[in-house]
Coordinates of C-alpha atoms in Angstrom, one line a residue:
M1 CA 38.1 -56.1 118.5
T2 CA 35.6 -57.0 120.8
L3 CA 32.0 -56.6 120.0
S4 CA 29.3 -56.0 122.9
L5 CA 25.6 -56.0 122.7
R6 CA 23.6 -52.9 124.0
P7 CA 20.2 -53.6 125.8
G8 CA 18.1 -53.4 122.6
Q9 CA 20.4 -55.9 120.8
R10 CA 20.2 -58.2 123.8
V11 CA 16.5 -58.4 123.3
G12 CA 16.7 -59.1 119.7
A13 CA 19.1 -61.8 120.4
A14 CA 16.8 -63.4 123.0
V15 CA 13.9 -63.0 120.6
L16 CA 15.9 -64.8 117.7
A17 CA 17.2 -67.5 120.2
S18 CA 13.7 -68.3 121.5
L19 CA 12.5 -68.7 118.1
A20 CA 15.4 -70.6 117.0
G21 CA 15.2 -72.7 120.2
F22 CA 11.6 -73.4 119.4
A23 CA 12.1 -74.6 115.8
V24 CA 15.3 -76.9 117.0
L25 CA 13.2 -78.5 119.9
E26 CA 10.1 -79.1 117.8
W27 CA 12.3 -80.9 115.2
L28 CA 14.2 -83.2 118.1
L29 CA 11.0 -83.7 120.0
N30 CA 7.8 -83.7 117.9
S31 CA 7.8 -86.7 115.0
T32 CA 4.6 -85.3 113.5
D33 CA 4.8 -85.0 109.7
P34 CA 3.7 -81.2 108.9
T35 CA 2.1 -82.3 105.6
V36 CA -0.2 -85.1 107.0
Q37 CA -3.8 -84.2 106.6
N38 CA -6.5 -85.2 109.1
L39 CA -9.9 -83.5 107.6
G40 CA -11.8 -84.8 110.5
N41 CA -9.8 -82.5 112.9
S42 CA -9.7 -79.5 111.1
F43 CA -9.3 -75.9 112.9
A44 CA -8.9 -77.9 116.3
L45 CA -8.5 -75.5 119.0
P46 CA -4.9 -75.7 121.2
S47 CA -4.8 -78.8 123.1
L48 CA -2.3 -81.0 125.1
S49 CA -1.8 -83.2 121.9
E50 CA -1.9 -80.0 119.7
P51 CA -0.5 -77.3 121.4
L52 CA -0.9 -74.6 118.5
G53 CA -4.3 -76.3 117.2
T54 CA -4.7 -77.5 113.5
D55 CA -5.3 -75.9 110.1
Q56 CA -8.2 -76.1 107.7
F57 CA -6.5 -79.5 106.6
G58 CA -6.2 -80.7 110.3
R59 CA -2.3 -80.5 110.0
S60 CA -0.4 -79.9 113.2
M61 CA 0.3 -76.1 113.3
L62 CA 3.1 -77.0 115.9
A63 CA 4.8 -79.1 113.3
R64 CA 4.2 -76.6 110.3
M65 CA 5.5 -73.6 112.5
G66 CA 8.5 -75.6 113.6
S67 CA 9.2 -76.6 109.9
A68 CA 8.6 -73.0 108.6
L69 CA 10.5 -71.2 111.1
R70 CA 13.6 -73.5 110.2
L71 CA 13.2 -72.8 106.7
S72 CA 13.2 -69.2 107.1
L73 CA 15.9 -69.2 109.4
L74 CA 18.2 -71.3 107.5
L75 CA 17.7 -69.9 104.0
S76 CA 18.4 -66.5 105.6
L77 CA 21.7 -67.5 107.1
L78 CA 22.7 -69.2 103.8
C79 CA 21.7 -66.1 102.1
V80 CA 23.6 -64.0 104.4
A81 CA 26.7 -65.9 104.3
T82 CA 26.8 -66.2 100.6
S83 CA 25.9 -62.6 100.0
A84 CA 28.2 -61.4 102.5
S85 CA 31.2 -63.4 101.4
L86 CA 30.8 -62.3 97.9
G87 CA 29.9 -58.5 98.7
V88 CA 32.9 -58.2 101.0
A89 CA 35.3 -60.1 98.7
L90 CA 34.4 -57.9 95.6
G91 CA 34.0 -54.6 97.7
V92 CA 37.7 -55.1 99.1
V93 CA 38.9 -55.8 95.5
A94 CA 37.4 -52.9 93.9
G95 CA 38.3 -50.4 96.8
W96 CA 41.7 -51.7 97.2
R97 CA 42.9 -52.3 93.6
Q98 CA 40.5 -49.7 91.9
G99 CA 41.2 -49.1 88.2
L100 CA 39.5 -51.4 85.8
A101 CA 38.4 -53.6 88.5
D102 CA 36.6 -51.2 90.2
K103 CA 35.1 -49.7 87.0
L104 CA 33.8 -53.0 85.9
L105 CA 32.2 -54.1 89.4
S106 CA 30.6 -51.0 89.7
F107 CA 29.3 -51.1 86.2
L108 CA 27.7 -54.4 87.2
L109 CA 26.6 -52.8 90.3
N110 CA 24.4 -50.4 88.5
M111 CA 22.9 -53.0 86.2
L112 CA 21.5 -54.8 89.2
L113 CA 20.5 -51.5 90.7
A114 CA 18.4 -50.7 87.5
L115 CA 15.8 -53.3 88.8
P116 CA 14.0 -53.3 92.3
G117 CA 15.3 -56.1 94.4
L118 CA 12.0 -57.8 94.8
V119 CA 11.3 -57.6 91.0
L120 CA 14.6 -59.1 90.4
I121 CA 13.9 -62.0 92.9
L122 CA 10.4 -62.6 91.2
L123 CA 12.0 -62.7 87.6
F124 CA 14.3 -65.7 89.1
A125 CA 11.2 -67.1 90.9
G126 CA 9.2 -67.1 87.6
L127 CA 12.2 -69.1 85.9
A128 CA 11.6 -72.1 88.3
P129 CA 8.7 -71.9 90.3
G130 CA 8.7 -73.5 93.5
S131 CA 12.7 -74.2 93.5
L132 CA 14.3 -73.4 96.7
P133 CA 17.6 -73.3 95.1
M134 CA 16.7 -70.6 92.9
L135 CA 15.0 -68.4 95.4
Y136 CA 18.4 -68.8 97.4
V137 CA 20.2 -67.7 94.5
A138 CA 17.9 -64.9 93.6
I139 CA 17.8 -63.7 97.4
S140 CA 21.6 -63.7 97.7
L141 CA 22.2 -62.0 94.3
V142 CA 20.1 -59.2 95.7
L143 CA 21.8 -58.8 98.9
W144 CA 25.4 -58.7 98.1
V145 CA 24.8 -55.1 96.7
E146 CA 24.8 -53.3 99.9
Y147 CA 27.9 -55.3 101.3
F148 CA 29.9 -54.4 98.1
R149 CA 28.9 -50.4 98.3
V150 CA 29.6 -50.1 102.0
V151 CA 33.1 -52.3 102.0
R152 CA 34.2 -50.5 98.8
A153 CA 33.6 -47.1 100.3
I154 CA 35.5 -47.9 103.5
T155 CA 38.1 -49.8 101.8
R156 CA 39.1 -47.1 99.6
S157 CA 39.2 -44.6 102.7
V158 CA 41.5 -47.0 104.7
V159 CA 43.8 -47.8 101.7
A160 CA 44.3 -43.9 101.5
S161 CA 44.9 -43.5 105.3
S162 CA 48.4 -42.8 106.8
P163 CA 48.6 -45.9 108.8
M164 CA 47.9 -48.2 105.7
Q165 CA 50.5 -46.2 103.8
A166 CA 53.1 -46.6 106.6
S167 CA 52.6 -50.2 106.7
R168 CA 53.0 -50.7 102.8
M169 CA 56.2 -48.6 102.9
L170 CA 57.5 -50.8 106.1
G171 CA 57.0 -53.8 103.6
F172 CA 54.1 -55.6 105.2
G173 CA 52.3 -57.9 103.0
W174 CA 48.6 -57.3 101.8
F175 CA 47.3 -59.9 104.5
Y176 CA 48.8 -58.2 107.3
R177 CA 47.5 -55.0 106.1
F178 CA 44.0 -56.3 105.6
R179 CA 43.8 -57.8 109.0
R180 CA 45.5 -54.9 110.8
H181 CA 43.8 -52.0 109.2
L182 CA 40.9 -52.9 107.1
W183 CA 39.3 -55.9 108.7
P184 CA 38.7 -53.7 112.0
A185 CA 37.1 -51.0 109.9
I186 CA 34.5 -53.2 108.1
V187 CA 33.6 -56.0 110.5
A188 CA 31.0 -53.8 112.5
P189 CA 29.2 -52.4 109.2
V190 CA 29.1 -56.0 107.8
L191 CA 27.5 -57.5 110.9
T192 CA 25.0 -54.8 110.9
L193 CA 24.4 -55.3 107.2
A194 CA 24.2 -59.1 108.0
A195 CA 21.3 -58.6 110.5
F196 CA 19.3 -56.4 108.0
G197 CA 20.0 -58.8 105.1
A198 CA 18.5 -61.7 107.3
A199 CA 15.5 -59.8 107.7
G200 CA 15.2 -58.9 104.1
A201 CA 15.7 -62.6 103.2
I202 CA 12.9 -63.5 105.6
L203 CA 10.3 -60.9 104.2
A204 CA 11.4 -61.7 100.6
L205 CA 10.7 -65.5 101.3
A206 CA 7.6 -64.7 102.9
A207 CA 6.3 -62.0 100.2
L208 CA 7.0 -64.7 97.3
G209 CA 4.8 -67.1 99.2
F210 CA 2.1 -64.7 99.9
V211 CA 1.7 -63.9 96.4
S212 CA 1.9 -67.5 95.4
V213 CA 5.1 -67.5 93.3
G214 CA 7.5 -68.9 95.9
L215 CA 7.4 -72.3 97.2
K216 CA 4.5 -74.5 96.6
P217 CA 2.2 -76.5 98.7
P218 CA 2.2 -78.6 100.9
T219 CA 5.3 -76.9 102.1
A220 CA 5.1 -75.2 105.6
E221 CA 6.6 -71.6 104.7
L222 CA 5.5 -68.7 106.6
G223 CA 4.1 -66.7 103.6
L224 CA 2.4 -69.7 101.9
M225 CA 0.7 -70.5 105.3
M226 CA -0.7 -66.6 105.3
V227 CA -2.4 -67.2 101.9
E228 CA -3.7 -70.4 102.6
L229 CA -5.3 -69.5 106.1
F230 CA -6.2 -65.9 105.1
P231 CA -9.7 -67.1 103.7
Y232 CA -10.4 -68.6 107.1
Y233 CA -9.4 -65.6 109.6
S234 CA -12.9 -65.3 110.8
D235 CA -13.1 -68.9 111.6
A236 CA -9.9 -69.5 113.3
P237 CA -7.9 -66.1 113.9
W238 CA -5.7 -67.9 116.3
V239 CA -4.3 -70.0 113.4
L240 CA -3.7 -67.2 111.1
A241 CA -2.3 -65.1 113.7
Q242 CA 0.5 -67.6 114.2
P243 CA 2.7 -67.2 111.0
L244 CA 2.0 -63.3 111.0
V245 CA 3.5 -63.3 114.6
A246 CA 6.3 -65.4 113.4
V247 CA 7.4 -63.2 110.7
F248 CA 7.1 -60.1 113.0
L249 CA 9.2 -61.3 115.7
L250 CA 12.0 -62.6 113.3
V251 CA 12.2 -59.1 111.7
F252 CA 11.9 -57.2 114.8
G253 CA 14.4 -59.3 116.5
L254 CA 16.7 -59.0 113.6
H255 CA 16.2 -55.1 113.4
L256 CA 17.0 -55.0 117.1
L257 CA 20.1 -56.9 116.8
A258 CA 21.1 -54.7 113.7
G259 CA 21.7 -51.9 116.3
K260 CA 25.3 -50.4 116.1
N261 CA 28.1 -52.6 117.3
Q262 CA 30.7 -51.4 119.9

């Protein structure tokens, strides 16, 4: 099965590639520590030495934006990889085997759905404030639910289909039936969910930072940077705009990329 990108998806991919390229190049070419303060150079205007200016503590916004983008992109990719693997595996098991396995997994799903996703993430964040591994676990635990629901429904339909039944009667093993019949049916929805899931992970991380229950200073994180810079919006609006625009472009690019795969 080949996947082609439509024009809107190409735009989304280009936006994400540009942001990722900026984050990688900043890491490779700029040796400035994003946590080093220079109070005598606070809110410096963009210049050749500091292309994005400095914040209220004189810290390099170029270094901080590069670090924050790397953090958001890497965490979202890790959360998506974990939640997709878990959700797809459990969805296939529930939809294929059905019976007791389906009932137990569906019961677990309903328990998780009893709380809104962000509330569940806040509960985990409260257990270990400022812990990146705990945020990773919490976001992944919330994201796998959608993969499970979609994959389970598709699996039940495919398992009952005539081609799947014919392959079973001809003696083909479960792996062949999965690869030949089920995987082509779930790959496109899973990729779409992955794009939306990455956007959700980025927004969740930024929201936790914005309400000051996520990562702690002096970590460069987009939501935390918004909180720190908001009191100075009238003094240096160009500095506050940078994390805002970064979050917007990340989510915008991912939503464009989540368009239907063909």
